PDB file of C-alpha atoms in Angstrom:
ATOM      1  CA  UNK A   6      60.426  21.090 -46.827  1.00  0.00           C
ATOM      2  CA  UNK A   7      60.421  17.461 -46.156  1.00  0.00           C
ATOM      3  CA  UNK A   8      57.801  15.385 -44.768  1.00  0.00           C
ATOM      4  CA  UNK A   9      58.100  13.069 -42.791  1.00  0.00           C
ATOM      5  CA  UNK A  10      56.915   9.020 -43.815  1.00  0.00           C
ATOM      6  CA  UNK A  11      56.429   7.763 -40.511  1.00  0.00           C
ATOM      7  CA  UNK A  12      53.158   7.771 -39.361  1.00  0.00           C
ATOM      8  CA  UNK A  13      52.337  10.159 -36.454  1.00  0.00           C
ATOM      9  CA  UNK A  14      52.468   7.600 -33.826  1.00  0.00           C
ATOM     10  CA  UNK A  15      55.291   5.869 -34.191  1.00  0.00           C
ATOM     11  CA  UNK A  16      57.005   4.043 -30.831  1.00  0.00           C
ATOM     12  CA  UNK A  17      60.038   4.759 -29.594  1.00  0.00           C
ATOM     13  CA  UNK A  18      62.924   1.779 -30.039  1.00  0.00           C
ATOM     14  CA  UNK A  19      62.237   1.488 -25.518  1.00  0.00           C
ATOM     15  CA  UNK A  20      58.710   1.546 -26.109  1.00  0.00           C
ATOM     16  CA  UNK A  21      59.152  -0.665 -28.967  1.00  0.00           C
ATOM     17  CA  UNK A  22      61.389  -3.257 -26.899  1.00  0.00           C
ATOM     18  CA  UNK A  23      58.513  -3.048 -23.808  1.00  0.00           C
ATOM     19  CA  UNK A  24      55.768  -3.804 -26.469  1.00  0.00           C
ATOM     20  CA  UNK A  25      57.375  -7.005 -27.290  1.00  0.00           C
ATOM     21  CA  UNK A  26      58.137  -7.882 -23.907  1.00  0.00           C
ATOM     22  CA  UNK A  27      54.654  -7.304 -22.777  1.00  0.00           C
ATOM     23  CA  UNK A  28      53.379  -9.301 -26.109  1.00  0.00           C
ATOM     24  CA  UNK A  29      56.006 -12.308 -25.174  1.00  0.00           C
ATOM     25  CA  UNK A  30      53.992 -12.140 -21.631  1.00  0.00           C
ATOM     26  CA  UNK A  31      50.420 -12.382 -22.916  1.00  0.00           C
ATOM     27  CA  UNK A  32      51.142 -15.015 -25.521  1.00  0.00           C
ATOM     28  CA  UNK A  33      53.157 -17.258 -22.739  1.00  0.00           C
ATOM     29  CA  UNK A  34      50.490 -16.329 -19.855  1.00  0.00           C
ATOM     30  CA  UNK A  35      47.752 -18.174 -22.650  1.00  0.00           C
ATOM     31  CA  UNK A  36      50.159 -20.810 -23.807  1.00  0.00           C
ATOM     32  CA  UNK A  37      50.592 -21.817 -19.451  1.00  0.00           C
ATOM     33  CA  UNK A  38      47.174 -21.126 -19.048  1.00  0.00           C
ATOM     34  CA  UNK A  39      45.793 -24.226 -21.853  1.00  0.00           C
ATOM     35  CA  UNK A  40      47.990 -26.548 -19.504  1.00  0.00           C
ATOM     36  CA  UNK A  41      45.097 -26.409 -16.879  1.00  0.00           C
ATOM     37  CA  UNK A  42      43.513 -28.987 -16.443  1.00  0.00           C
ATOM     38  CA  UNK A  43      40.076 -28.179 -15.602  1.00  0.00           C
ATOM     39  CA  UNK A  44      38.085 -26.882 -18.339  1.00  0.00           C
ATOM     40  CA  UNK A  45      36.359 -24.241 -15.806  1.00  0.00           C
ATOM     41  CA  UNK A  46      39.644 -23.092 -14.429  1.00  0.00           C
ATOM     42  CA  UNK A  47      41.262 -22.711 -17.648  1.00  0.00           C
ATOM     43  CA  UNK A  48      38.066 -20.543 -19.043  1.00  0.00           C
ATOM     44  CA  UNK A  49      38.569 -18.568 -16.185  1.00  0.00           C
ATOM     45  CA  UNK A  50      42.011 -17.594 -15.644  1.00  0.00           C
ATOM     46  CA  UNK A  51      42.061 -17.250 -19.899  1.00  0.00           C
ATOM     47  CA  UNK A  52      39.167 -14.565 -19.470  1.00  0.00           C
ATOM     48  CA  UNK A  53      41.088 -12.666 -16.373  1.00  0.00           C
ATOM     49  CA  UNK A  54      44.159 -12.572 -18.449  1.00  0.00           C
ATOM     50  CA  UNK A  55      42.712 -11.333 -21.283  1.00  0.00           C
ATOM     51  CA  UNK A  56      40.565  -8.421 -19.596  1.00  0.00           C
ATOM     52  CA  UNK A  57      43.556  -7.681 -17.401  1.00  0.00           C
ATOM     53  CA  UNK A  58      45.645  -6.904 -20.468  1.00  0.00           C
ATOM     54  CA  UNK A  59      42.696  -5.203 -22.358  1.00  0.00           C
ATOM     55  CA  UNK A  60      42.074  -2.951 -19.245  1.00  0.00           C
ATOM     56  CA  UNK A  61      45.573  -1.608 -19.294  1.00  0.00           C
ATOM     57  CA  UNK A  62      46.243  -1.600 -23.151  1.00  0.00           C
ATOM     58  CA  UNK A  63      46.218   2.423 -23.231  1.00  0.00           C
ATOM     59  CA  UNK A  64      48.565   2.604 -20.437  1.00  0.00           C
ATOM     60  CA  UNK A  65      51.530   5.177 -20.978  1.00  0.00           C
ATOM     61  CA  UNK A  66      53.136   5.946 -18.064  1.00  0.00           C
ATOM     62  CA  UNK A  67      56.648   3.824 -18.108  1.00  0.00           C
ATOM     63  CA  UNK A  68      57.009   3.203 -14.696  1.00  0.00           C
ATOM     64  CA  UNK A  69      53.731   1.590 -14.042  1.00  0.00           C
ATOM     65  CA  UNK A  70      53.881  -0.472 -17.302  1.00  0.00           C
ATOM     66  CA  UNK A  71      57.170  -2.432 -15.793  1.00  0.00           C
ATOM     67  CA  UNK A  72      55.216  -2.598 -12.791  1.00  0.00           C
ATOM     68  CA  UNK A  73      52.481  -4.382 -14.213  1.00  0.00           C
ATOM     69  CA  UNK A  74      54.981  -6.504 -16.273  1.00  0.00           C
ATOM     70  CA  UNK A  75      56.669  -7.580 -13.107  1.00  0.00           C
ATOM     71  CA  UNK A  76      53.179  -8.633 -11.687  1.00  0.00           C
ATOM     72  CA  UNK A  77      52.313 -10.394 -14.694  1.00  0.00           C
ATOM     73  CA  UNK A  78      55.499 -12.003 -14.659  1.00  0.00           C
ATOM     74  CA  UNK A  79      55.101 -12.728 -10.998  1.00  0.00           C
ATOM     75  CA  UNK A  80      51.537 -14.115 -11.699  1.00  0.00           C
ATOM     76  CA  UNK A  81      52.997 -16.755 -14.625  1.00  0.00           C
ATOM     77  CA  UNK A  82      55.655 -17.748 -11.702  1.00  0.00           C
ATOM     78  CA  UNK A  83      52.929 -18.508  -9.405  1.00  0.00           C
ATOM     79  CA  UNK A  84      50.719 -20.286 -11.851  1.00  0.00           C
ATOM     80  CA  UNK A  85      53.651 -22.259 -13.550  1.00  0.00           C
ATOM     81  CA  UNK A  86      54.987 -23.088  -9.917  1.00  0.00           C
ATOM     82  CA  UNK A  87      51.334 -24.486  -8.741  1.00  0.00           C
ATOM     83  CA  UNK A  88      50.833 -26.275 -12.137  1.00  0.00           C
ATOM     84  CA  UNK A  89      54.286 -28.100 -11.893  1.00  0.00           C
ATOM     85  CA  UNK A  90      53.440 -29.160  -8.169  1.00  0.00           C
ATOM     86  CA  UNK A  91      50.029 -30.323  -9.493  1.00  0.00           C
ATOM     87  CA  UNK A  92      52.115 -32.746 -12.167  1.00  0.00           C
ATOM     88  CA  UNK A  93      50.168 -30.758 -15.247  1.00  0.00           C
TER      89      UNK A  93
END
């Protein structure tokens, strides 16, 4: 009988792949965000990034995690868009 060494847990190579893609999101959604210039602004779109990804951390279903990777990708369009028109 052979047991297995993998923990119980373990990710599938897809889920794997979307874990790093949402990671790569976050960390670039923070890195755009410190470009803001207004100290208030910047504390606030930090803190709704941050509970936006907390609130969906334990989501499983597939289909709405690319969902709410397009929106966050769409939101990092929108914010990179408005701070390259603002000359940030």
């Amino acid at each position: 009988m052979s047991v297995s060494k993998l923990p119980p847990a373990v990710l599938s190579f897809k889920q794997f792949l979307q874990r790093q893609k949402v990671l790569s999101l976050y960390r670039n959604m923070l890195r755009t965000i410190r470009q803001v210039p207004d100290d208030a602004d910047r504390k606030y779109l930090r803190d709704w990034a941050r509970e936006e990804f907390k609130r969906n951390k334990d989501a499983t279903n597939q289909d709405d995690i690319r969902m709410m990777i397009t929106q966050a990708q769409n939101h990092l369009g929108e914010l990179r868009k408005t701070l390259a028109l603002a000359g940030c």
